[in-house]
Coordinates of C-alpha atoms (C1' of nucleotides) in Angstrom, one line a residue:
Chain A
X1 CA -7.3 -34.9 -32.3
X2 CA -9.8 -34.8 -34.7
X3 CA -13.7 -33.3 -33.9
X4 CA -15.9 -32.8 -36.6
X5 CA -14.6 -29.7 -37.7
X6 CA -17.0 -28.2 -40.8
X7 CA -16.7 -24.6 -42.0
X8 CA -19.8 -23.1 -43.8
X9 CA -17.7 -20.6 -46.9
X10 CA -20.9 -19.5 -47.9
X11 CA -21.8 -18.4 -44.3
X12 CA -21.5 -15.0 -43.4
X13 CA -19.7 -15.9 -39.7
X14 CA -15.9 -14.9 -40.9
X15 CA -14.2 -18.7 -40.6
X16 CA -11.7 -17.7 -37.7
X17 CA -14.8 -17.3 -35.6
X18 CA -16.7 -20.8 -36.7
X19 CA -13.4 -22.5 -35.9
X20 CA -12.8 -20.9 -32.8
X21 CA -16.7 -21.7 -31.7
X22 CA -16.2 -25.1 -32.5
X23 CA -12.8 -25.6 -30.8
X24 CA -14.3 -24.1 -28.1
X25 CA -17.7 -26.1 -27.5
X26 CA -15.4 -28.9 -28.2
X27 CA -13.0 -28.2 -25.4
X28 CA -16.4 -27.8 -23.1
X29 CA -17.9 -30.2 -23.9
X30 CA -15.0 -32.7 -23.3
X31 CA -14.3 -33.9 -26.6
X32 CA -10.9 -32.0 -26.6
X33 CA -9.7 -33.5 -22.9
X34 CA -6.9 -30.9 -20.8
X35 CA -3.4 -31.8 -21.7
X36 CA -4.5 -32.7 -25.5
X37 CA -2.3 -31.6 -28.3
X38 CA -4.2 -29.3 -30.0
X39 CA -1.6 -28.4 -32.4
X40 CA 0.0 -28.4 -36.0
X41 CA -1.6 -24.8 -37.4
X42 CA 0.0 -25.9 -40.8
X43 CA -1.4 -29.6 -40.6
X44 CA -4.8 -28.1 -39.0
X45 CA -4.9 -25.6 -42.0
X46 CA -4.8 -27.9 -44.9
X47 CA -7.0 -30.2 -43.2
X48 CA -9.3 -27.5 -42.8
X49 CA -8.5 -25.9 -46.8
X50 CA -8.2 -22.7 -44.8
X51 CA -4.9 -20.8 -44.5
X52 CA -2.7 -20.9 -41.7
X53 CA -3.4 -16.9 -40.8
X54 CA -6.7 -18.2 -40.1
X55 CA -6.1 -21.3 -38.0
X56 CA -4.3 -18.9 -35.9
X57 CA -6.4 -16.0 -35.7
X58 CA -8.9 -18.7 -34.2
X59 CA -6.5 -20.2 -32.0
X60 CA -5.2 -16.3 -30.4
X61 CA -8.8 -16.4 -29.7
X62 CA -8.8 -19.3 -27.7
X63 CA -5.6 -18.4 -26.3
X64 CA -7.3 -15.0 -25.0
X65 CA -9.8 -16.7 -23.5
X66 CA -7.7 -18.8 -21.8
X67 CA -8.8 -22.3 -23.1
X68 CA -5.5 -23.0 -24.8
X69 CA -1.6 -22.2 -24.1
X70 CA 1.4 -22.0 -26.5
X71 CA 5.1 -22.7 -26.4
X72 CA 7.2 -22.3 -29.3
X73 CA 8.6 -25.3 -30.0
X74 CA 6.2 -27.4 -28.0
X75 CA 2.9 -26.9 -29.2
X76 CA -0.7 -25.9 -28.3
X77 CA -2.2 -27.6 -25.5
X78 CA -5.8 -27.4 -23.6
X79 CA -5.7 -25.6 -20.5
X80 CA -6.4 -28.4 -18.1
X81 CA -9.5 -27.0 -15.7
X82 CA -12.6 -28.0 -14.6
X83 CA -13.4 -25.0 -17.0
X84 CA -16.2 -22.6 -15.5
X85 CA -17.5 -19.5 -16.5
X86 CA -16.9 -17.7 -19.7
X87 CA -15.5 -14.3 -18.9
X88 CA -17.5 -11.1 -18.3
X89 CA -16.8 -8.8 -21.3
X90 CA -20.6 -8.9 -21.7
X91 CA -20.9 -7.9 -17.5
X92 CA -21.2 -4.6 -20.4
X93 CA -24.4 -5.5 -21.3
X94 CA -27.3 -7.5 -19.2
X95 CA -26.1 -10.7 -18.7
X96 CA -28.7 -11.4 -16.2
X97 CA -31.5 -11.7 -18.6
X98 CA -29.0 -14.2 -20.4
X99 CA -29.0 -16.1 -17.2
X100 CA -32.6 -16.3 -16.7
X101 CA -32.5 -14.8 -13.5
X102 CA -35.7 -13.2 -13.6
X103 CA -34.5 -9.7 -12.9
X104 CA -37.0 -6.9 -12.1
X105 CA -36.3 -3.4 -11.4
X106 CA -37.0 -0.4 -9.5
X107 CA -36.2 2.7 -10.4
X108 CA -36.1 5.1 -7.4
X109 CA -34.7 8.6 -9.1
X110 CA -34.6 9.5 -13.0
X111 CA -34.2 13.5 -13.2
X112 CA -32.0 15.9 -15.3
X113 CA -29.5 17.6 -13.2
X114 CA -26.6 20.0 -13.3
X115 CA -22.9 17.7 -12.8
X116 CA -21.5 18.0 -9.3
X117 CA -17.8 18.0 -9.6
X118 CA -17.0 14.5 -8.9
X119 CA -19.2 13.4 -11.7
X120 CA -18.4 15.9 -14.3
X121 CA -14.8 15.0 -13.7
X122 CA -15.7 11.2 -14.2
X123 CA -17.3 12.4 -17.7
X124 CA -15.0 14.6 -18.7
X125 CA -17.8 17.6 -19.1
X126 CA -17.9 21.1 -17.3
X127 CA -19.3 21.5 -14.3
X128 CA -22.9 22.4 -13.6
X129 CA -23.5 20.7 -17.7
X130 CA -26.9 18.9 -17.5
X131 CA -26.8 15.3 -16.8
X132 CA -29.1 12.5 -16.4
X133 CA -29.1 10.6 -12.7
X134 CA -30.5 7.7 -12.2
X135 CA -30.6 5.5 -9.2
X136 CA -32.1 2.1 -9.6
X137 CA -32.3 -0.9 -7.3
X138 CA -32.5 -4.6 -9.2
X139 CA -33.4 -7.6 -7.8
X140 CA -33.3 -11.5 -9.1
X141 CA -35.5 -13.9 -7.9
X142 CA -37.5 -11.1 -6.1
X143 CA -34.5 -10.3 -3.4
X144 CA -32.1 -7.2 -3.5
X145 CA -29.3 -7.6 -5.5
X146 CA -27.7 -4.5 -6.5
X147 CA -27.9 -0.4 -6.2
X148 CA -27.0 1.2 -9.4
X149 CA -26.1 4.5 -9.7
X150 CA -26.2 6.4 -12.9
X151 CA -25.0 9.6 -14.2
X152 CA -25.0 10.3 -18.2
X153 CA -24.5 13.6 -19.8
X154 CA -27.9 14.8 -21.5
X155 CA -26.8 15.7 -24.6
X156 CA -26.1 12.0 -25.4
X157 CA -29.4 10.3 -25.5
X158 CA -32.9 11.0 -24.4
X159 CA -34.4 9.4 -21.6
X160 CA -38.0 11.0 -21.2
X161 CA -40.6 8.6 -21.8
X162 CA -38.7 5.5 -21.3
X163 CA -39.2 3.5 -18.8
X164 CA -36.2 1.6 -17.0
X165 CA -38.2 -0.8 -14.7
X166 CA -39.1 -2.6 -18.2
X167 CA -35.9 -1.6 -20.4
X168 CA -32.0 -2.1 -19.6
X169 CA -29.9 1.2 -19.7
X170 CA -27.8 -0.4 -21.8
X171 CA -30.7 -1.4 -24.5
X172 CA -32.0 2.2 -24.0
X173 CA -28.9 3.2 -25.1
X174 CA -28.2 1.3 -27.9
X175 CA -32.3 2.3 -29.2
X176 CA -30.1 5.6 -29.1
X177 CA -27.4 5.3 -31.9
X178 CA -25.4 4.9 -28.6
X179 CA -23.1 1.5 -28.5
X180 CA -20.8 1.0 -25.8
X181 CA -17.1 -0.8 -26.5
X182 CA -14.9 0.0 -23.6
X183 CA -15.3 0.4 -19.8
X184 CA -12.6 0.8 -17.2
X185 CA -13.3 -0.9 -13.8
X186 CA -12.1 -0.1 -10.5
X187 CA -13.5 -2.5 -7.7
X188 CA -13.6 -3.0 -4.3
X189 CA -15.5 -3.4 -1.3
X190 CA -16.8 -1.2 1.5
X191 CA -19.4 -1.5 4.5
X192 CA -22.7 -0.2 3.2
X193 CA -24.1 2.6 4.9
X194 CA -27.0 2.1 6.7
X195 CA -29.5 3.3 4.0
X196 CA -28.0 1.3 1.6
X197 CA -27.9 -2.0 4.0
X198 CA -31.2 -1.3 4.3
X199 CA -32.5 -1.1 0.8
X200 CA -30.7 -3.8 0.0
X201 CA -32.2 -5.4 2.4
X202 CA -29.3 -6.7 4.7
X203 CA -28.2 -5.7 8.4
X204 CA -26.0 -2.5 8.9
X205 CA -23.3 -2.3 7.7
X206 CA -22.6 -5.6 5.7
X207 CA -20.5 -6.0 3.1
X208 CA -20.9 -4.4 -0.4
X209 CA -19.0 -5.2 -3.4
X210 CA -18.3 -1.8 -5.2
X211 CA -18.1 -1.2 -9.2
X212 CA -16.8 1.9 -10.3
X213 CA -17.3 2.5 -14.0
X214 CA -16.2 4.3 -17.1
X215 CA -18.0 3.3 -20.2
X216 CA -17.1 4.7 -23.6
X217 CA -19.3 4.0 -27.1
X218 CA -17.7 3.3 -30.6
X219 CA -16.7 6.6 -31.0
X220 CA -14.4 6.8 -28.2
X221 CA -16.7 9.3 -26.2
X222 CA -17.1 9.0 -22.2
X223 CA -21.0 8.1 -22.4
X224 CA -21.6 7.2 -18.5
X225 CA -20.6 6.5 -15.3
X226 CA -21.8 4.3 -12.5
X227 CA -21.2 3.2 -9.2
X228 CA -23.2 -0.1 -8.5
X229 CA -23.1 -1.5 -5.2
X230 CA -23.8 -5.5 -5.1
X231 CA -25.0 -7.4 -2.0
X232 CA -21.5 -8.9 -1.1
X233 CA -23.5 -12.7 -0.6
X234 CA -24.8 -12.6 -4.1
X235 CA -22.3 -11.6 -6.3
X236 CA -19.0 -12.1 -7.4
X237 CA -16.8 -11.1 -10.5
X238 CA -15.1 -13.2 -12.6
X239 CA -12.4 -12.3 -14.6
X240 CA -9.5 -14.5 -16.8
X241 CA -6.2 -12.8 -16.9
X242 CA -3.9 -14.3 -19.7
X243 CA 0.4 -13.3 -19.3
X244 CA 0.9 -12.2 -23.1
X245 CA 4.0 -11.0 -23.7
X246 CA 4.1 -6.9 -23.7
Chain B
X1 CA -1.2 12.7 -37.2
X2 CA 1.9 11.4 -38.2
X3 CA 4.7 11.3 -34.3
X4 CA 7.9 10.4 -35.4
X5 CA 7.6 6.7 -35.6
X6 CA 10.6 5.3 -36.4
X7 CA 11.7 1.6 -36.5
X8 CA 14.3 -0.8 -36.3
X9 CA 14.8 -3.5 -38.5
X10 CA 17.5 -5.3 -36.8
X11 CA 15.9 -5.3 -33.2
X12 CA 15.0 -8.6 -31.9
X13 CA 11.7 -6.9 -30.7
X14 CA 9.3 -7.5 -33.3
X15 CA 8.3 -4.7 -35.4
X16 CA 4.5 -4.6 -34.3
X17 CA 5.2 -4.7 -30.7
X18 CA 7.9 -1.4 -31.5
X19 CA 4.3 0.3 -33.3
X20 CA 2.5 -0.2 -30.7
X21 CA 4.7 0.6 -28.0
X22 CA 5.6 3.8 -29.7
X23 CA 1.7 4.6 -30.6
X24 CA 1.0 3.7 -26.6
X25 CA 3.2 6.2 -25.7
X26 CA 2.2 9.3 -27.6
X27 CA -1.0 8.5 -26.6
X28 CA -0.7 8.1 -23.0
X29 CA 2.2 11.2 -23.5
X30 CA -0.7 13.4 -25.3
X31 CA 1.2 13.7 -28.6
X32 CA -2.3 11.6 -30.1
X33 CA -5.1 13.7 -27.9
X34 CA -8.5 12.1 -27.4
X35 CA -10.4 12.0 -30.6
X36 CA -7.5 12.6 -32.9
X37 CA -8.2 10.4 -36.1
X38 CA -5.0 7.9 -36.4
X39 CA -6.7 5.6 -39.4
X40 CA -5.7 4.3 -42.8
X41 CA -4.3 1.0 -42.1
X42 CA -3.0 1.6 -45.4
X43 CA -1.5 4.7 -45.6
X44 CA 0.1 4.0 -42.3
X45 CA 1.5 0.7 -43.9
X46 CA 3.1 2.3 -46.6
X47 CA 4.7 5.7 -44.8
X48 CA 6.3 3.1 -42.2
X49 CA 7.3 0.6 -44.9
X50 CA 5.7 -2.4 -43.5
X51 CA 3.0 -4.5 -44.2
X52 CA -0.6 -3.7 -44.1
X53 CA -0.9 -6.8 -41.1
X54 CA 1.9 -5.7 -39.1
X55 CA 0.1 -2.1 -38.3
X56 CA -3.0 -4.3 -38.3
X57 CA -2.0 -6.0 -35.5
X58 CA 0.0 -3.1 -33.4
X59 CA -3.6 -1.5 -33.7
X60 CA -5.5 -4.7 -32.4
X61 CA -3.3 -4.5 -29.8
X62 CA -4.1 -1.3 -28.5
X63 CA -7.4 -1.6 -29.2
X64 CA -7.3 -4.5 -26.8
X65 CA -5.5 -2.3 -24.3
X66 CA -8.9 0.1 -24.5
X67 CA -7.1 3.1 -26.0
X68 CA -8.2 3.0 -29.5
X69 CA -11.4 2.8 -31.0
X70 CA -12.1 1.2 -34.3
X71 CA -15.6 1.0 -36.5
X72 CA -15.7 0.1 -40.3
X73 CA -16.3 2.7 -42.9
X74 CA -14.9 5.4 -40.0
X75 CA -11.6 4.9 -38.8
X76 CA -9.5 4.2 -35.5
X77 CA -10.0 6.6 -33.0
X78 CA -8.2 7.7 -29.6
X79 CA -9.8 6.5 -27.4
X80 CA -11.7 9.9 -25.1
X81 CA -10.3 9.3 -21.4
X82 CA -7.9 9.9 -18.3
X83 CA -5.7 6.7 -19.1
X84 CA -5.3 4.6 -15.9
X85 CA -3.1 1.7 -15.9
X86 CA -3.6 -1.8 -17.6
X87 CA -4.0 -4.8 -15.7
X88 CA -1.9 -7.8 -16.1
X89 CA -0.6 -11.1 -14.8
X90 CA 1.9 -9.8 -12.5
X91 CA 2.4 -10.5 -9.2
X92 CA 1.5 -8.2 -6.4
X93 CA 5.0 -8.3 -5.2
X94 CA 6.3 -6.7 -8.6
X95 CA 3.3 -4.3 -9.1
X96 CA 3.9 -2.9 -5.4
X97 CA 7.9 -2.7 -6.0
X98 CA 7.2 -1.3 -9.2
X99 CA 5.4 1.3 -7.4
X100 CA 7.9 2.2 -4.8
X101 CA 5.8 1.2 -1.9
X102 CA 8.2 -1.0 -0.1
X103 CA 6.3 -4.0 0.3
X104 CA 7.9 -6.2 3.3
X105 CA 6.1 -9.7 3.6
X106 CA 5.5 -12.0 7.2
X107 CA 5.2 -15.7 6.6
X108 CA 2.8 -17.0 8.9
X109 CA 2.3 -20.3 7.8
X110 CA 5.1 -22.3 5.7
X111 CA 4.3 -26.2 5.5
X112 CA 3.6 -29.6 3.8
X113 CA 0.4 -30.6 4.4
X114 CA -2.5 -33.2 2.5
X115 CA -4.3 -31.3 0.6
X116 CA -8.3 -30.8 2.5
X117 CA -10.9 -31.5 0.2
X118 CA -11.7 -28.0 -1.3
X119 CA -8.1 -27.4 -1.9
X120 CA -8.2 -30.7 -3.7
X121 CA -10.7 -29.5 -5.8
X122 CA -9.4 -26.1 -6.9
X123 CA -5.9 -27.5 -7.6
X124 CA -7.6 -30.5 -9.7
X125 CA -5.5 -33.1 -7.3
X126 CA -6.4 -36.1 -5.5
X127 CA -7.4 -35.5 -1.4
X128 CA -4.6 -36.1 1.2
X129 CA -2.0 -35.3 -1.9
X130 CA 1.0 -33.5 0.0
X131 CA 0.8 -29.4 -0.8
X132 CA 2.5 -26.4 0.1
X133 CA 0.5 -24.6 2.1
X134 CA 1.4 -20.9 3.0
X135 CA 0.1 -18.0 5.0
X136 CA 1.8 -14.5 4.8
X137 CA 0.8 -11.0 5.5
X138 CA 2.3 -8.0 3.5
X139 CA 2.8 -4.6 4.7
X140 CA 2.9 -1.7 2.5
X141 CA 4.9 1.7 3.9
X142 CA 4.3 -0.6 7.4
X143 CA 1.2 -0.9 7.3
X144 CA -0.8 -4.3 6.4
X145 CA -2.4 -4.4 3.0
X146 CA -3.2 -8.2 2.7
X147 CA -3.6 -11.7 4.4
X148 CA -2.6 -14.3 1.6
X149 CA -3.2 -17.6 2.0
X150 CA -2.1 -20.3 -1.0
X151 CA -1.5 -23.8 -2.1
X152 CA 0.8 -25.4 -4.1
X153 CA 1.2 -28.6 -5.2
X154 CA 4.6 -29.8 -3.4
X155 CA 5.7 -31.9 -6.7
X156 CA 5.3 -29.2 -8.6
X157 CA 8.6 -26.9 -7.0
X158 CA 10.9 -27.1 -3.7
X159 CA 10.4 -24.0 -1.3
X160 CA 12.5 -25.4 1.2
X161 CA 15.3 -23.2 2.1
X162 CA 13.4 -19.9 0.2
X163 CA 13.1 -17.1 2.2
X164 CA 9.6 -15.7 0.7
X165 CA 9.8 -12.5 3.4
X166 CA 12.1 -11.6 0.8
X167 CA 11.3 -13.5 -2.1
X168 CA 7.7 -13.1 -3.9
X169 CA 6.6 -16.1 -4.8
X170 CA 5.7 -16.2 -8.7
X171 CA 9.8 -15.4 -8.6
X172 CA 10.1 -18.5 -6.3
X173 CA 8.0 -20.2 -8.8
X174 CA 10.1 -18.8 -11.9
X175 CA 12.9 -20.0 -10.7
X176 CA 11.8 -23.5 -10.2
X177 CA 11.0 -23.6 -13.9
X178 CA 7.6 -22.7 -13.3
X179 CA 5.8 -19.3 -15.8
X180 CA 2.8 -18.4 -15.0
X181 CA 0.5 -18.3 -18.2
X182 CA -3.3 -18.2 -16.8
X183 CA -5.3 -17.1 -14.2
X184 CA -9.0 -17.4 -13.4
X185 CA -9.9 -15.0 -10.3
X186 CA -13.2 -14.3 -8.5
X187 CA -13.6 -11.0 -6.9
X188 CA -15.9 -10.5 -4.2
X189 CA -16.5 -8.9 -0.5
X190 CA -17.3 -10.2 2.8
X191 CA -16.8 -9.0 6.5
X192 CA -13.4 -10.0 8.1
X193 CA -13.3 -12.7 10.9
X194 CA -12.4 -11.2 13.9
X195 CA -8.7 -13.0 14.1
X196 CA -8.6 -11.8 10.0
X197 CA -9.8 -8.3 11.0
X198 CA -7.0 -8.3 13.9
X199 CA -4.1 -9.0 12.2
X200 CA -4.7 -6.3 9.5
X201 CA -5.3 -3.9 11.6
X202 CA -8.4 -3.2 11.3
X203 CA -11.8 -3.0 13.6
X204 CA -13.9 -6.6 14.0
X205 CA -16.1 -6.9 10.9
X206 CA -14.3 -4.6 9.0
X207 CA -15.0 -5.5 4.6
X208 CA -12.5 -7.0 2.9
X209 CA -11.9 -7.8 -0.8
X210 CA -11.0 -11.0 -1.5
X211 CA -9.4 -12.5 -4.6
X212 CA -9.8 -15.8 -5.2
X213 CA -7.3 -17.6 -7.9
X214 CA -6.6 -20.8 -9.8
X215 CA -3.8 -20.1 -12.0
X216 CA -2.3 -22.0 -15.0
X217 CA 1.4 -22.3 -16.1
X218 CA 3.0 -22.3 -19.7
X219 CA 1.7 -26.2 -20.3
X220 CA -1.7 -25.9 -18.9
X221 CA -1.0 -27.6 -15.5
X222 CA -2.6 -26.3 -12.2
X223 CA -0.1 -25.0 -10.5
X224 CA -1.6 -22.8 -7.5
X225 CA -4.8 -22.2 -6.0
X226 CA -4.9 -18.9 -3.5
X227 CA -7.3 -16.8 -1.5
X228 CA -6.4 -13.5 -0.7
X229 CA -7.8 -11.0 1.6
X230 CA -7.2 -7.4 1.1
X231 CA -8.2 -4.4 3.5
X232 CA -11.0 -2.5 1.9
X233 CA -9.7 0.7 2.5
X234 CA -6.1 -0.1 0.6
X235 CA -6.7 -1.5 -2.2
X236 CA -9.2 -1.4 -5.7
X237 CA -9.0 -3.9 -8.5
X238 CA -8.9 -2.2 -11.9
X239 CA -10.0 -3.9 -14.8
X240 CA -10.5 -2.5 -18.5
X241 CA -13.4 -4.1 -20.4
X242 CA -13.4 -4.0 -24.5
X243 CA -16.6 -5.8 -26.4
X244 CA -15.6 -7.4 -29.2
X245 CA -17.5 -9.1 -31.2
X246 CA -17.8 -12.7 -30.4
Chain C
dG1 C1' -18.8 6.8 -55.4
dA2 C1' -14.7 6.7 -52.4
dG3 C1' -12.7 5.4 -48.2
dT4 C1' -12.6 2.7 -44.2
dG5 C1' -11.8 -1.6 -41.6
dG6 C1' -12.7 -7.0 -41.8
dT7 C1' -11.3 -11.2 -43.8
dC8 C1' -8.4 -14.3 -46.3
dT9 C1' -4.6 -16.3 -49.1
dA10 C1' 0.0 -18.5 -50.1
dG11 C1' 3.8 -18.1 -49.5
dA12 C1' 8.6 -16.8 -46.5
dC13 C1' 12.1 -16.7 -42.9
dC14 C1' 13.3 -16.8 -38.0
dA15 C1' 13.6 -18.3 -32.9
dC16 C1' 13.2 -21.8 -29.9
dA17 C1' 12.6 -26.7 -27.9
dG18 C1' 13.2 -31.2 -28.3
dT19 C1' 16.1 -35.3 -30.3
Chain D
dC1 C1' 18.6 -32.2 -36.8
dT2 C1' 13.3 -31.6 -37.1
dG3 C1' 9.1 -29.6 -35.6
dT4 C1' 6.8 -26.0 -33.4
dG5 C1' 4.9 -21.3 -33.0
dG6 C1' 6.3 -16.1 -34.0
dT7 C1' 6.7 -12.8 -37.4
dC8 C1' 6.2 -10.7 -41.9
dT9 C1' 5.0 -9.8 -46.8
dA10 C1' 2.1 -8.3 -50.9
dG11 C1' -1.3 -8.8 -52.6
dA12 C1' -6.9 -9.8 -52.9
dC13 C1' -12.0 -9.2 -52.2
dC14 C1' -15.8 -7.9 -49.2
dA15 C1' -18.9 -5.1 -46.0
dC16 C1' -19.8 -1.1 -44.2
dT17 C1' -20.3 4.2 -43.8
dC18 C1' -20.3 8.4 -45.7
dG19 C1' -21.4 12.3 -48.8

DNA sequence: GAGTGGTCTAGACCACAGT
DNA sequence: CTGTGGTCTAGACCACTCG
């Protein structure tokens, strides 16, 4: 049951988060095998010298991610899976770069215009306000992979001068004072037109996976929204659901 | 600030899922508006009588949800947005009745079969071991919403004698015993075959989300592996995104 | 400086599952 | 019955943001 569990107290990672690191690489790694008991939070706190509040709060987060259930009464067990990727709360920020995909970009519109109606609803501004639009195409491995769409009121940040072949909007945005925290989703699939087939650099009318998105900053504020259309062959979206009681 | 919060002592619903419901709710009724300020963990604490960690965690639980906004030395903050709905571990069958939208179900496909190699592998069971496999369409207001095709390992629950045209079946499942806990789902996009394209009703080629899921029950256990195919034109996926720290 | 959330402690009692 | 997780308390100190 046992792994080499060691916290650092004089670290400054909080101690939930270095046990619930090194629960987790041990689950991954296969030193913690599906179907072991992981459990005991009282035993696992003295153990540890740590309190049982904090053996938990590292164990929720495990739970959240879906590497460990609960019953009450029973225990805590590893999720038994051939456990793949971790989930996309950072599909936020440029995971690519993370992946060493080699991801360049084009940039094929970056202007200032007044909101049409659909977008200004999207960001919760008048109508006609300035916003930014930006339409970029990335690819990895030098082939087509998505067509981003961008609108982001102009108010918000400053764009002129930067340039988005070489800099994520994301990164751009956070050079800004400007940190995003939530986004709301919606996604599902269409035939690309034939424009878009063609930038992307498949036949007529193939299959695109849409993302529709919301993306708020730390203060709550509506900061951008995007439709990004993915080649349907190269990309898929992960995502682990967990039943918690509501 | 303050909506009349009240609680109850003696309900068995625990007092920080009571907070949270109630905060939900005048958010999402408009009694909080966007922006509004609800902070001091503290001062909250002591106006409801409760404990500093039981508001704590009603507000990490709408936090979660993406309605609230929190950063250090500032406050919690409502969240700026048109509130759409959550996304949980419910089955389709409850959403869409739920919803009103009369969901009626075909069963195709109902048998006992060894399980083909890739089914093997997704379920995390030997090859040739006997599963359930099942093929059903469902219609929404008459009219075909999605092809779903799924495996079950046939030790794990009886379907014989269930009627699942009128029986979803996560309820099948709940009733053999069997809560769904977990699920890891890939979401992506291709053209429909020309049978699949048929019998939804739509034109040869036409796109096509499809879900792909393992999910886990309350001890870990892989309990069903399904692909599901879902007319472009019905249906979106919504997911809400929150970047915590990790 | 004062005010906020972030972390942590050391207890307590309850609800539920197994024997 | 015992053992598990689920909830809750009443404090504490720290890190960060602001004026």
């Amino acid at each position: 049951m046992e792994m080499g569990l060691d916290l650092d107290r004089s670290s400054p990672v909080p101690l939930y988060r270095q046990l619930a690191a090194q629960m987790e690489s041990a689950i991954r790694g296969g030193a913690l095998t599906p179907g072991t008991e992981l459990g005991n939070e009282a035993r696992l706190a003295e153990s540890l010298g740590v309190s049982r509040p904090t053996v938990r709060q590292a164990i929720l987060a495990l739970v959240e991610k879906g590497l460990l259930v609960r019953r009450r009464g029973i225990g805590t067990h590893v999720v038994d899976a051939p456990v793949v990727q971790p989930l996309t709360l950072t599909s936020l920020f440029d995971d690519l770069t993370a992946k060493n995909q080699l991801p360049t970009t084009r940039v094929l519109v970056q202007e200032t215009v007044p909101a049409p109606e659909e977008v200004a609803a999207a960001l919760g501004v008048p109508v006609e306000q300035p916003v930014i639009h930006l339409l970029r195409l990335r690819y990895t491995d030098n082939t087509p992979l998505v067509l981003m769409e961008n609108y982001i009121p102009a108010q918000i940040v400053d764009l002129e001068g930067i340039n988005l072949a070489t800099t994520g909007l994301y990164q751009a945005l956070r050079a800004n004072g400007v940190f995003l925290k939530v986004a709301r989703q919606r996604i599902g699939a269409r035939a690309g037109t034939d424009e878009e087939s063609q930038v992307l650099g498949q036949p007529p009318h193939s299959p695109m996976l849409i993302i529709e998105r919301v993306t708020h900053d730390s203060s709550g504020r509506i900061v951008e929204y995007g439709v990004h259309l993915y080649r349907a062959d190269r990309y898929q979206y992960a995502v682990t659901l967990v039943d918690r009681p509501s």
